Coordinates of N, CA and C in Angstrom, one line a residue:
X2 N -148.2 150.3 -55.3 CA -146.9 149.2 -55.3 C -146.3 149.1 -57.4
X3 N -147.1 149.4 -57.4 CA -146.9 149.7 -59.5 C -146.0 150.6 -60.0
X4 N -145.5 151.5 -58.7 CA -144.8 152.8 -59.3 C -143.8 153.1 -57.8
X5 N -143.7 152.0 -56.8 CA -142.8 151.9 -56.0 C -141.3 151.4 -56.5
X6 N -140.6 152.8 -56.3 CA -138.6 152.1 -56.6 C -138.1 151.2 -55.2
X7 N -138.2 150.2 -55.5 CA -137.3 149.7 -54.6 C -135.6 149.7 -54.1
X8 N -135.3 150.0 -55.4 CA -133.7 149.9 -55.2 C -133.2 151.3 -54.1
X9 N -133.9 152.1 -54.1 CA -132.8 153.1 -52.8 C -133.1 151.9 -51.4
X10 N -133.6 151.3 -51.4 CA -133.8 150.0 -50.3 C -133.2 148.6 -50.1
X11 N -132.5 148.5 -51.4 CA -131.4 147.4 -51.0 C -130.7 147.3 -50.2
X12 N -130.9 146.2 -49.4 CA -129.1 145.4 -48.5 C -130.4 146.2 -46.8
X13 N -131.3 147.0 -47.0 CA -132.1 147.7 -46.0 C -133.3 146.9 -45.3
X14 N -133.7 146.4 -46.9 CA -134.6 145.9 -46.4 C -135.2 143.6 -46.0
X15 N -135.3 143.3 -44.6 CA -135.1 141.8 -44.4 C -136.1 141.2 -44.9
X16 N -137.6 141.7 -44.3 CA -138.4 140.6 -45.2 C -139.7 141.7 -45.8
X17 N -139.8 141.1 -47.0 CA -141.1 141.7 -47.6 C -142.4 140.6 -47.7
X18 N -143.5 141.3 -47.0 CA -144.2 140.5 -47.0 C -145.6 141.5 -48.2
X19 N -146.0 140.1 -48.6 CA -147.1 140.8 -49.8 C -148.5 139.8 -49.5
X20 N -149.5 140.2 -50.4 CA -150.7 139.6 -50.6 C -151.2 140.2 -51.6
X21 N -151.6 139.8 -53.0 CA -152.5 140.6 -54.2 C -153.7 140.4 -53.4
X22 N -154.9 141.7 -54.1 CA -156.3 141.8 -54.1 C -156.9 140.4 -54.2
X23 N -157.8 139.8 -53.4 CA -158.2 138.2 -53.7 C -158.9 138.3 -55.3
X24 N -159.5 139.4 -55.6 CA -160.4 139.2 -56.5 C -160.1 138.2 -58.0
X25 N -159.1 138.7 -58.4 CA -158.7 137.5 -59.4 C -157.7 136.5 -58.8
X26 N -157.6 136.2 -57.9 CA -157.3 134.5 -57.8 C -158.5 133.7 -57.1
X27 N -159.9 134.7 -56.7 CA -160.8 133.7 -56.1 C -161.5 133.3 -56.6
X28 N -162.2 132.2 -56.3 CA -163.2 131.4 -57.3 C -164.6 131.9 -57.2
X29 N -164.8 132.9 -56.4 CA -166.3 133.4 -56.1 C -165.9 134.9 -56.8
X30 N -164.6 135.0 -57.8 CA -164.2 136.4 -58.1 C -164.6 136.1 -59.8
X31 N -164.1 136.9 -60.8 CA -164.3 136.9 -62.0 C -163.6 135.6 -62.2
X32 N -162.2 135.8 -61.7 CA -160.7 134.3 -62.2 C -160.2 135.0 -62.9
X33 N -159.8 136.3 -63.3 CA -159.1 136.6 -64.2 C -157.2 136.1 -64.3
X34 N -156.8 136.0 -62.6 CA -156.1 135.4 -62.8 C -154.9 136.1 -63.1
X35 N -153.8 135.5 -63.9 CA -152.9 136.7 -64.0 C -152.9 137.8 -65.3
X36 N -154.0 137.3 -65.9 CA -154.3 138.6 -66.7 C -155.4 139.9 -66.0
X37 N -155.3 139.4 -64.9 CA -156.2 140.5 -63.8 C -155.5 141.6 -63.4
X38 N -156.0 143.1 -63.6 CA -155.1 144.2 -62.7 C -154.9 143.5 -61.6
X39 N -155.6 142.8 -60.8 CA -155.1 143.1 -59.2 C -153.9 141.8 -59.1
X40 N -153.6 141.3 -60.4 CA -152.6 139.7 -60.3 C -150.7 141.0 -60.0
X41 N -150.9 141.0 -58.3 CA -149.5 141.7 -58.5 C -148.2 140.6 -57.9
X42 N -147.9 139.7 -58.5 CA -147.1 138.6 -58.0 C -145.7 139.1 -59.2
X43 N -145.9 139.6 -60.3 CA -144.7 140.2 -60.7 C -144.1 141.7 -60.4
X44 N -145.1 142.4 -59.9 CA -144.6 143.1 -59.0 C -143.8 143.2 -57.6
X45 N -144.4 141.7 -57.3 CA -143.6 141.4 -56.0 C -142.0 140.6 -56.2
X46 N -141.9 140.8 -57.9 CA -140.8 140.1 -58.6 C -139.3 140.6 -58.7
X47 N -140.3 142.1 -59.1 CA -139.5 143.2 -59.5 C -138.9 144.0 -58.4
X48 N -139.8 144.2 -57.0 CA -139.6 144.5 -55.7 C -138.0 144.1 -55.4
X49 N -138.6 142.3 -55.8 CA -137.6 141.4 -55.2 C -136.2 141.8 -55.7
X50 N -136.2 142.1 -57.1 CA -134.9 142.0 -57.7 C -134.5 143.4 -57.2
X51 N -134.8 144.5 -57.2 CA -134.9 146.0 -56.6 C -134.2 146.1 -55.5
X52 N -134.5 145.4 -54.5 CA -134.6 146.1 -53.0 C -133.6 144.3 -52.6
X53 N -133.6 143.3 -52.7 CA -133.8 142.1 -52.5 C -133.2 142.0 -50.8
X54 N -134.3 141.4 -50.7 CA -134.7 140.9 -49.3 C -134.8 139.7 -48.8
X55 N -133.9 139.4 -47.3 CA -133.6 138.1 -46.9 C -134.9 137.0 -46.9
X56 N -135.8 137.5 -47.0 CA -137.4 136.6 -46.8 C -138.6 137.5 -47.6
X57 N -139.2 136.8 -48.3 CA -140.2 137.0 -49.0 C -141.8 136.2 -47.9
X58 N -142.7 136.5 -47.7 CA -143.7 136.1 -46.8 C -145.0 136.5 -48.4
X59 N -145.7 135.7 -49.0 CA -146.7 136.1 -48.9 C -148.2 135.5 -48.8
X60 N -149.4 136.0 -48.5 CA -150.6 135.4 -48.8 C -151.5 135.4 -50.0
X61 N -152.5 134.6 -49.9 CA -153.3 134.8 -50.4 C -154.5 133.7 -50.5
X62 N -155.8 133.7 -51.4 CA -156.8 132.8 -51.0 C -155.8 131.7 -52.2
X63 N -156.8 130.8 -51.9 CA -156.0 129.0 -52.8 C -156.3 128.9 -53.8
X64 N -157.4 129.4 -54.4 CA -158.6 129.6 -55.9 C -157.3 129.2 -57.0
X65 N -156.5 130.2 -57.0 CA -155.3 129.9 -58.2 C -153.8 130.0 -57.8
X66 N -154.0 129.2 -56.6 CA -152.7 128.7 -56.4 C -152.0 128.2 -57.6
X67 N -152.0 127.2 -58.1 CA -151.1 126.8 -59.7 C -150.4 127.7 -60.2
X68 N -151.7 128.7 -60.9 CA -150.8 129.9 -61.7 C -150.4 131.3 -60.7
X69 N -150.2 131.3 -59.5 CA -149.6 132.1 -58.6 C -148.2 131.3 -58.3
X70 N -148.2 130.1 -58.2 CA -147.1 129.6 -57.9 C -146.1 129.5 -59.2
X71 N -147.0 129.5 -60.5 CA -146.0 128.8 -61.4 C -145.2 130.2 -61.7
X72 N -145.8 131.5 -61.3 CA -145.2 133.0 -61.9 C -144.1 133.0 -60.8
X73 N -144.2 132.9 -59.2 CA -143.6 133.6 -58.5 C -142.5 132.5 -57.9
X74 N -143.0 131.3 -58.2 CA -141.6 130.5 -57.6 C -140.6 130.4 -58.2
X75 N -140.8 130.2 -60.0 CA -139.6 130.0 -60.2 C -138.8 131.1 -60.5
X76 N -139.4 132.0 -60.2 CA -139.2 133.9 -60.4 C -138.1 133.6 -59.1
X77 N -138.3 133.6 -58.1 CA -137.6 133.7 -56.8 C -136.9 133.0 -56.8
X78 N -136.7 131.9 -57.1 CA -135.6 130.5 -57.0 C -134.4 131.5 -58.4
X79 N -134.8 131.9 -59.6 CA -134.1 132.4 -60.4 C -133.3 133.5 -59.9
X80 N -133.9 133.9 -58.9 CA -133.3 135.2 -57.8 C -132.2 134.5 -56.7
X81 N -132.5 133.2 -56.7 CA -131.3 132.8 -55.5 C -132.6 132.7 -53.9
X82 N -133.3 132.5 -54.5 CA -134.0 132.2 -53.2 C -134.8 130.5 -53.3
X83 N -134.9 130.0 -51.9 CA -135.5 128.9 -51.6 C -136.8 129.2 -51.4
X84 N -137.8 128.4 -51.8 CA -139.2 128.4 -52.0 C -140.3 127.5 -51.2
X85 N -140.9 128.1 -50.4 CA -141.7 126.3 -49.8 C -143.3 127.4 -50.2
X86 N -144.5 126.2 -50.4 CA -145.6 126.9 -50.3 C -146.5 125.7 -49.8
X87 N -147.4 126.2 -49.4 CA -148.5 125.2 -49.3 C -149.7 126.2 -48.6
X88 N -150.9 125.7 -48.8 CA -152.7 125.9 -48.4 C -153.1 125.1 -47.0
X89 N -153.1 125.8 -45.9 CA -153.8 126.0 -44.7 C -154.9 126.5 -44.1
X90 N -155.2 125.8 -43.5 CA -156.8 126.3 -43.3 C -156.7 126.2 -41.5
X91 N -157.7 127.4 -41.4 CA -157.3 128.3 -40.1 C -158.7 127.1 -39.6
X92 N -159.1 126.6 -39.8 CA -159.7 125.2 -38.6 C -158.7 124.5 -37.9
X93 N -157.6 124.4 -38.5 CA -156.5 123.8 -37.8 C -156.1 124.2 -36.7
X94 N -156.3 125.6 -36.4 CA -155.8 125.8 -35.3 C -157.0 126.2 -33.9
X95 N -158.3 125.4 -34.2 CA -159.9 125.6 -33.2 C -160.2 126.7 -33.9
X96 N -159.9 127.0 -35.3 CA -161.1 127.9 -35.1 C -162.7 127.1 -35.7
X97 N -163.6 127.7 -36.0 CA -165.0 126.7 -35.8 C -165.1 127.6 -37.7
X98 N -164.7 128.1 -38.3 CA -164.6 128.1 -39.6 C -163.7 127.6 -40.6
X99 N -163.9 127.7 -41.8 CA -162.9 126.9 -42.7 C -162.3 128.4 -43.9
X100 N -161.3 128.8 -43.2 CA -160.8 129.7 -43.9 C -159.0 129.5 -44.7
X101 N -159.4 128.8 -46.0 CA -157.9 128.3 -46.5 C -157.3 129.3 -46.7
X102 N -156.0 129.1 -46.9 CA -155.0 130.7 -47.8 C -153.4 130.0 -47.8
X103 N -153.5 130.4 -49.0 CA -152.1 130.1 -49.8 C -151.4 130.6 -49.1
X104 N -150.1 130.1 -48.7 CA -148.7 130.4 -48.0 C -147.4 130.2 -49.0
X105 N -146.7 131.3 -49.2 CA -145.8 131.1 -49.9 C -144.3 131.9 -49.0
X106 N -143.5 131.2 -49.0 CA -142.0 131.3 -47.6 C -140.8 131.3 -49.0
X107 N -140.2 132.3 -49.3 CA -138.4 132.5 -49.5 C -137.8 132.6 -49.1
X108 N -137.0 132.4 -48.5 CA -135.6 133.1 -48.4 C -134.3 132.5 -49.1
X109 N -133.3 133.8 -48.8 CA -132.6 134.1 -49.8 C -130.9 132.9 -49.2
X110 N -130.9 132.5 -50.7 CA -129.8 131.4 -50.3 C -128.4 131.9 -49.9
X111 N -128.3 131.2 -48.7 CA -127.0 131.9 -47.6 C -127.8 132.8 -46.7
X112 N -128.8 133.6 -46.9 CA -129.0 134.8 -46.2 C -129.5 134.7 -44.7
X113 N -130.7 133.7 -44.3 CA -130.6 133.6 -42.9 C -130.1 132.5 -42.1
X114 N -129.3 132.4 -41.6 CA -129.0 130.9 -41.4 C -128.2 130.4 -41.8
X115 N -127.5 131.0 -42.7 CA -126.3 130.3 -43.7 C -126.9 129.4 -44.6
X116 N -127.7 128.3 -44.8 CA -128.5 127.3 -46.0 C -130.2 128.1 -46.3
X117 N -130.4 129.2 -45.8 CA -132.1 129.7 -45.9 C -133.2 128.7 -45.4
X118 N -132.4 127.6 -44.8 CA -133.3 126.8 -43.6 C -134.6 126.1 -44.8
X119 N -134.6 125.8 -46.1 CA -135.5 125.4 -46.5 C -135.2 124.3 -47.9
X120 N -135.7 123.2 -48.1 CA -135.6 123.0 -49.3 C -136.0 123.1 -50.0
X121 N -135.6 122.6 -51.7 CA -135.7 122.6 -53.1 C -136.7 121.4 -52.7
X122 N -137.9 121.7 -54.3 CA -138.6 120.5 -54.6 C -139.7 119.9 -53.6
X123 N -140.2 120.7 -52.8 CA -140.9 120.4 -51.9 C -142.3 119.7 -52.5
X124 N -143.6 119.9 -52.0 CA -144.7 119.8 -52.5 C -145.3 120.4 -53.9
X125 N -144.4 121.0 -54.0 CA -144.7 121.6 -55.8 C -143.9 121.1 -56.7
X126 N -142.5 120.8 -56.0 CA -142.0 120.0 -56.9 C -140.6 121.3 -57.0
X127 N -140.9 122.2 -57.2 CA -140.5 123.6 -58.2 C -138.6 123.0 -57.7
X128 N -138.4 123.3 -59.6 CA -136.6 123.2 -59.4 C -136.3 124.5 -59.4
X129 N -134.5 124.7 -59.0 CA -134.6 125.9 -59.2 C -134.5 126.6 -61.2
X130 N -134.9 127.9 -61.6 CA -134.4 127.8 -62.7 C -133.5 129.4 -63.0
X131 N -133.5 129.8 -63.6 CA -132.9 130.9 -64.1 C -131.8 130.8 -64.4
X132 N -131.0 132.1 -65.2 CA -129.4 131.7 -65.3 C -128.3 132.5 -64.7
X133 N -129.1 132.7 -63.2 CA -128.2 133.6 -62.2 C -128.1 134.3 -62.0
X134 N -128.4 135.6 -63.6 CA -128.0 136.8 -63.5 C -129.0 137.7 -62.4
X135 N -129.7 137.3 -61.8 CA -130.6 137.7 -61.0 C -131.4 138.3 -61.1
X136 N -131.9 138.2 -62.8 CA -133.0 138.9 -63.2 C -133.9 137.9 -63.1
X137 N -135.5 138.5 -62.4 CA -136.6 138.4 -62.3 C -137.6 138.4 -63.7
X138 N -137.9 136.8 -64.5 CA -138.4 136.6 -65.3 C -139.7 136.2 -65.1
X139 N -140.5 137.0 -64.6 CA -142.4 136.6 -63.8 C -143.0 137.3 -65.0
X140 N -143.0 138.1 -65.8 CA -143.6 138.7 -66.4 C -144.2 139.7 -66.6
X141 N -145.3 140.6 -66.9 CA -145.3 141.9 -67.0 C -146.6 142.2 -66.1
X142 N -146.9 143.2 -65.5 CA -147.8 144.1 -64.8 C -148.4 144.4 -65.5
X143 N -148.7 145.1 -66.3 CA -149.1 145.6 -67.8 C -150.8 145.9 -67.6

């Protein structure tokens, strides 16, 4: 992912699905968060900048949900996406074990169905950010 050039795919990708390895975000791991080598949210933003998919869908453990969302939601909104996020448990589907996951869905403004079908400022209260240049300002992945 760190070396993938998504520019040749611009206009050809409709859905970008991603999920970081969980170790940096898990409460069971070292809890390195955004300083860990497996924290790939900035790379997802870079790829979105390069190929501009209609939809971005992410999944990860919820242990570091606030930091994950602080990085990715404003960056995607700055690129013109409407972002919705939530933590859901597999127990709600009748599963006997409780397995919570953070899901993030971002839809390009005017992309699918005209208005993207999502409302800003939902559960996490994110407001649009960015200067409209389309540059993703989510930090670096060094």
